[in-house]
C-alpha atoms as a PDB file:
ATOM      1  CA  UNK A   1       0.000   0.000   0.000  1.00  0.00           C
ATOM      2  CA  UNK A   2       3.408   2.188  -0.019  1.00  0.00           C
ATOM      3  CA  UNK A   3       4.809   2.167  -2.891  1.00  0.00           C
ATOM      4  CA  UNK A   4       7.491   4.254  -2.972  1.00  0.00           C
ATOM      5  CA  UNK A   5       8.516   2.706   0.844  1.00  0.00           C
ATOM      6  CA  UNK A   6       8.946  -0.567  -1.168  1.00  0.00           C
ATOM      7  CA  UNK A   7      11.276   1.425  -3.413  1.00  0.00           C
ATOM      8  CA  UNK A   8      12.931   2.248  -0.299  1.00  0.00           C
ATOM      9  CA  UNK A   9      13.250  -0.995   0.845  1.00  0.00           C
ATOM     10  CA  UNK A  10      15.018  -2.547  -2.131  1.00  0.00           C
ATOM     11  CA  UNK A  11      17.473   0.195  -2.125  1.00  0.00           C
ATOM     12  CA  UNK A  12      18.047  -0.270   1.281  1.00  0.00           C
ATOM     13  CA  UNK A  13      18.924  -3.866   0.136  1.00  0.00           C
ATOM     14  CA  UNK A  14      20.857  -2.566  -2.613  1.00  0.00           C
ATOM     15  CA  UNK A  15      18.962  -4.235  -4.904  1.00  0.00           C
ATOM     16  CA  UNK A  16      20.529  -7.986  -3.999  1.00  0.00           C
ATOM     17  CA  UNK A  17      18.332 -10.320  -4.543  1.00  0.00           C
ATOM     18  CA  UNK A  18      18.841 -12.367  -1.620  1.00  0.00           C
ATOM     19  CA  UNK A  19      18.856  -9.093   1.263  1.00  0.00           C
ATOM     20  CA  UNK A  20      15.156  -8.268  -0.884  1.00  0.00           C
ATOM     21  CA  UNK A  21      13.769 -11.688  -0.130  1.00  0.00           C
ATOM     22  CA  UNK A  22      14.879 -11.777   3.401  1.00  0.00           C
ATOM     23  CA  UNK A  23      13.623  -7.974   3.677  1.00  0.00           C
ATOM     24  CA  UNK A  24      10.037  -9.190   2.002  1.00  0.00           C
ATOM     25  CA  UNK A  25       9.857 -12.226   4.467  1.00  0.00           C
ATOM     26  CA  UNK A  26      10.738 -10.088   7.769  1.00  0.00           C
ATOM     27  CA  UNK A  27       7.623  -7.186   6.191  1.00  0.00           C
ATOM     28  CA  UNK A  28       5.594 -10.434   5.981  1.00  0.00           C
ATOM     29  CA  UNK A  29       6.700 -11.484   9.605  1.00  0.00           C
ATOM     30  CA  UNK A  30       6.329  -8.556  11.149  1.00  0.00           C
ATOM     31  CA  UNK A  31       2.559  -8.112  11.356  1.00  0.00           C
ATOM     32  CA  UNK A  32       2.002  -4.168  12.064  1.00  0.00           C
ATOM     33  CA  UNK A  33       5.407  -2.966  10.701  1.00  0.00           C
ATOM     34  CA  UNK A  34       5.304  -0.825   8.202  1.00  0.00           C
ATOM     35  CA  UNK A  35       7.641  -1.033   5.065  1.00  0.00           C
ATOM     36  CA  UNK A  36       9.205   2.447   5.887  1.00  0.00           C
ATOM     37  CA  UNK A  37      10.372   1.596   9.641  1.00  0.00           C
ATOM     38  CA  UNK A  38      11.916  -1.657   7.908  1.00  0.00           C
ATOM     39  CA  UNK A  39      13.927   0.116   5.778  1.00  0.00           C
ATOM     40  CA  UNK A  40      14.588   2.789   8.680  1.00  0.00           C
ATOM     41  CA  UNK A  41      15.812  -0.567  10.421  1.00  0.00           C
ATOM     42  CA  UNK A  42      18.021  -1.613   7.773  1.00  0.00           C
ATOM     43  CA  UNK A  43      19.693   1.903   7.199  1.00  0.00           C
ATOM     44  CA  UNK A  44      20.746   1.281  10.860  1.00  0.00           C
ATOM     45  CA  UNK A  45      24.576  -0.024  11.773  1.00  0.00           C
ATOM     46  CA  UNK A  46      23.662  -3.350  12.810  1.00  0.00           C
ATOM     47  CA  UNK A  47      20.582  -3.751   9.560  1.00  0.00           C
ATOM     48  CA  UNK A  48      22.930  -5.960   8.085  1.00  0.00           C
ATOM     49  CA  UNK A  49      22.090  -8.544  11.085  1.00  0.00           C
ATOM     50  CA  UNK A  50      18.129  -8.243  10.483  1.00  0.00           C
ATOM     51  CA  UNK A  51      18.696  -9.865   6.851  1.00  0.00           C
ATOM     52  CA  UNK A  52      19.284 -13.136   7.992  1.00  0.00           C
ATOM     53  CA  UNK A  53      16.715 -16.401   7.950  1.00  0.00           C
ATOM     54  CA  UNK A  54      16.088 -17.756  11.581  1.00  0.00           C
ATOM     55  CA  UNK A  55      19.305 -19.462  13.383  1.00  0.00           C
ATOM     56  CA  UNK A  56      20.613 -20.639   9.405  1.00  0.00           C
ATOM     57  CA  UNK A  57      23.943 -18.987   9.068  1.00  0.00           C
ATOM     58  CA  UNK A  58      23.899 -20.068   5.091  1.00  0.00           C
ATOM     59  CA  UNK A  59      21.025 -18.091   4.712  1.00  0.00           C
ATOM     60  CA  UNK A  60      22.568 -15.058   6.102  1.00  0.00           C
ATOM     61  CA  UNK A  61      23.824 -12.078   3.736  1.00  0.00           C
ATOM     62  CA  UNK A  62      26.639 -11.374   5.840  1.00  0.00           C
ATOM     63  CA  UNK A  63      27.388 -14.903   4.605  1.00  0.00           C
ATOM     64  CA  UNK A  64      27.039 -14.407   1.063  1.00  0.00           C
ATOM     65  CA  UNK A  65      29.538 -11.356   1.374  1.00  0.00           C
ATOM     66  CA  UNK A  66      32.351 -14.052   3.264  1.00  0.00           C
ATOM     67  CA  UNK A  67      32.251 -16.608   0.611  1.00  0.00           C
ATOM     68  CA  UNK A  68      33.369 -12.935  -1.459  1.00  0.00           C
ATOM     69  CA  UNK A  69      35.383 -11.984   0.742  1.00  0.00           C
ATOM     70  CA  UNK A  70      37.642 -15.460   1.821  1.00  0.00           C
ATOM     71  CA  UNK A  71      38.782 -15.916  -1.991  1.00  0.00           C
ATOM     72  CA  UNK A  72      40.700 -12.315  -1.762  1.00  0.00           C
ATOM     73  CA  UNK A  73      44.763 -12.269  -0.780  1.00  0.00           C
ATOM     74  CA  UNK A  74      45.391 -11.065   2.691  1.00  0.00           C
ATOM     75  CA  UNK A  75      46.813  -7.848   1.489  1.00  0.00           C
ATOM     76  CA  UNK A  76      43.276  -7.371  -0.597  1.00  0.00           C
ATOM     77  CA  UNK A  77      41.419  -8.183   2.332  1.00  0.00           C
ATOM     78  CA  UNK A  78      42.940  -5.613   4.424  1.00  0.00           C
ATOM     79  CA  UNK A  79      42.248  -3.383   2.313  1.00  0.00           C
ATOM     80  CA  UNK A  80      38.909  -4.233   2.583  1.00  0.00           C
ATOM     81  CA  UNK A  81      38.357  -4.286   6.510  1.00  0.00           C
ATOM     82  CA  UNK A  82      39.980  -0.627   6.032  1.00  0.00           C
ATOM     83  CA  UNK A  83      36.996   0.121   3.503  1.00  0.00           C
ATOM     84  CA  UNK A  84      34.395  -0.229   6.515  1.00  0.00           C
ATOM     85  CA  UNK A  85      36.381   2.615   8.651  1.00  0.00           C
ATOM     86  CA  UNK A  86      35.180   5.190   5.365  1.00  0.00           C
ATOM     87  CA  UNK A  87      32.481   7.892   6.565  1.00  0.00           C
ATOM     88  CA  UNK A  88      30.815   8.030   3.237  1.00  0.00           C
ATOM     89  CA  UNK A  89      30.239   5.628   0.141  1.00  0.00           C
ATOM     90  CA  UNK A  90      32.643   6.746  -2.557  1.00  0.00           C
ATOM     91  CA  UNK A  91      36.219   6.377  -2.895  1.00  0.00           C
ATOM     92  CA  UNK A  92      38.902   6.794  -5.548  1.00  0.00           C
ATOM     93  CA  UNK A  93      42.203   5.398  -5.826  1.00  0.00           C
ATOM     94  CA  UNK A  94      44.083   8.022  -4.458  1.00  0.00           C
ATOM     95  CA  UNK A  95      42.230   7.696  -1.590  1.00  0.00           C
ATOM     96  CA  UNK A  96      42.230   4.089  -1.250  1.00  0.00           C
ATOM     97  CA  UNK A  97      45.893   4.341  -1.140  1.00  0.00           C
ATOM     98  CA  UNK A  98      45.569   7.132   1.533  1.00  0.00           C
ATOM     99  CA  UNK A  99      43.678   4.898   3.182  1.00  0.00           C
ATOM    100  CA  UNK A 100      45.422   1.725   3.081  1.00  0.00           C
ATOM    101  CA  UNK A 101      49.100   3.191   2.968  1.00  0.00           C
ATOM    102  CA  UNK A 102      49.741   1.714  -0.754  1.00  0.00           C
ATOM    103  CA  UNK A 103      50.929   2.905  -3.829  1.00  0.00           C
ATOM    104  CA  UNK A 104      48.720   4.192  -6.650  1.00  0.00           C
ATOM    105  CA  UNK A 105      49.339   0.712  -8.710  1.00  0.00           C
ATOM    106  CA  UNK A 106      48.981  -1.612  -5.730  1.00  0.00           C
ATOM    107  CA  UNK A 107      45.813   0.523  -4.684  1.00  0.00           C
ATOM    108  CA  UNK A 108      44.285   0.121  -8.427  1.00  0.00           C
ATOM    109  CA  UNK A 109      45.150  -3.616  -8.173  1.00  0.00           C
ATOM    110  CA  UNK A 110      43.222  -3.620  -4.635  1.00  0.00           C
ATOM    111  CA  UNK A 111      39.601  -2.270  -6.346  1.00  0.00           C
ATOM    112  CA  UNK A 112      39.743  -4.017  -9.764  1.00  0.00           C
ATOM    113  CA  UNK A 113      40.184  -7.473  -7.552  1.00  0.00           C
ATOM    114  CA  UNK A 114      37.438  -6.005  -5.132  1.00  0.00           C
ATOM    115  CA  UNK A 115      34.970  -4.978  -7.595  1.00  0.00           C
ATOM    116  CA  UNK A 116      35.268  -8.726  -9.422  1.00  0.00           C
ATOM    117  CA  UNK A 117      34.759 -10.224  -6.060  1.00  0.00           C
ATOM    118  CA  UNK A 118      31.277  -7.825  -6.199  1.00  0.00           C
ATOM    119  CA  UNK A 119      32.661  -6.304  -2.731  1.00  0.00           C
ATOM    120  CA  UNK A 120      32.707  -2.945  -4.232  1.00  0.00           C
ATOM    121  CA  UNK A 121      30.853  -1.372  -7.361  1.00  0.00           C
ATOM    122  CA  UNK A 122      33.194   0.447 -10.082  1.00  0.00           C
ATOM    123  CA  UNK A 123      31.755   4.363 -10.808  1.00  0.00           C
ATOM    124  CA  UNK A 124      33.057   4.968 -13.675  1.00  0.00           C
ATOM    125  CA  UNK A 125      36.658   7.451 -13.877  1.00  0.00           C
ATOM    126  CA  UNK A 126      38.469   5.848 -11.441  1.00  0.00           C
ATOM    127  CA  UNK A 127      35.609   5.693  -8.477  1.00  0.00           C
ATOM    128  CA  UNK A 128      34.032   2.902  -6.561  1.00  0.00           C
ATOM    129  CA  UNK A 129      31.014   2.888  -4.854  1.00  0.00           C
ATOM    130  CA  UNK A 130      30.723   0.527  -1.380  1.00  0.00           C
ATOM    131  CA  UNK A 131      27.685   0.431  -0.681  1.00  0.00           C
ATOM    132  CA  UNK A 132      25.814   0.489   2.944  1.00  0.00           C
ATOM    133  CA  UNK A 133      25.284  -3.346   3.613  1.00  0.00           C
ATOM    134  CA  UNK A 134      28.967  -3.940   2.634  1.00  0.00           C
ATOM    135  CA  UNK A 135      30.155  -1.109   4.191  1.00  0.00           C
ATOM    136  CA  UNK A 136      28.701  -2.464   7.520  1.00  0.00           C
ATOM    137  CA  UNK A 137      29.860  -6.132   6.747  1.00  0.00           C
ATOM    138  CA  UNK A 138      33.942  -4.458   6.377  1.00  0.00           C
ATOM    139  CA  UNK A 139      33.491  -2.385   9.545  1.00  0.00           C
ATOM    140  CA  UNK A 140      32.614  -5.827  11.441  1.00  0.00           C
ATOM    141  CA  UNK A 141      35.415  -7.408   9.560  1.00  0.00           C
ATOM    142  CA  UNK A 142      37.357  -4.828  10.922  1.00  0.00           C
ATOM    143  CA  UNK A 143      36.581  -5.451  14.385  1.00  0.00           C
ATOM    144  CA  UNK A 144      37.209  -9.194  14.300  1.00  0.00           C
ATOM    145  CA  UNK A 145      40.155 -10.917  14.107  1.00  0.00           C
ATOM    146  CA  UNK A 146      40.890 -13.073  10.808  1.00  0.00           C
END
């Protein structure tokens, strides 16, 4: 009966199929809740943990983002946890390199390898995009040892 909180919604679950099925299944779920607090909920630092199925850790996005995230090098992966410490959602490889103390070539490396991996979403002239749920999964990374 909303439908531009539904639009909401699916952005908030940046448009991964999985996240939106969880996301539809917790609206159904949640008898009284209204699509709009959901995707107030998800916006949240911890709305990565609300896309999850009951006690299945398979069915978990966070989960979907490791099986990403375990094929990349330990220097990559760094790199990554690093990502999660950014204030906003765009970066460029000068700042990457800021950010992770490497050179312009091993920084470019870094986010071609990251955005195959789908951990980070190429802009266009040299910019990436990592997006909120991803964002959120690094920052955990982050604080956890690997």
């Amino acid at each position: 009966d909303d439908p531009a909180a539904a639009v909401e919604l699916v952005e908030r679950c940046q448009r991964l199929p999985l996240a939106v099925r969880i996301a539809g299944e917790l609206a159904a779920n949640r008898s009284g809740t209204r699509l709009r607090r959901l995707a107030a909920d998800l916006a949240k630092d911890d709305g990565l943990a609300l896309l999850s199925i009951g006690d299945d850790p398979r069915s978990a996005v966070s989960s979907v983002f490791s099986w990403s995230f375990r094929h990349l090098p330990e220097p990559t992966a760094y790199a990554f946890r690093r990502l999660g410490q950014l204030p906003g959602e765009e970066i460029d490889v000068h700042k990457f390199a800021s950010l992770t103390g490497n050179g312009l070539t091993v920084a470019r490396h870094d986010l071609d390898l990251l955005a195959r991996e789908h951990l980070v979403i190429p802009d266009g002239a040299g910019r990436y995009r990592i997006n909120h749920l991803l964002r959120t999964f690094a920052r955990t990374l982050a604080n956890t040892s690997w």
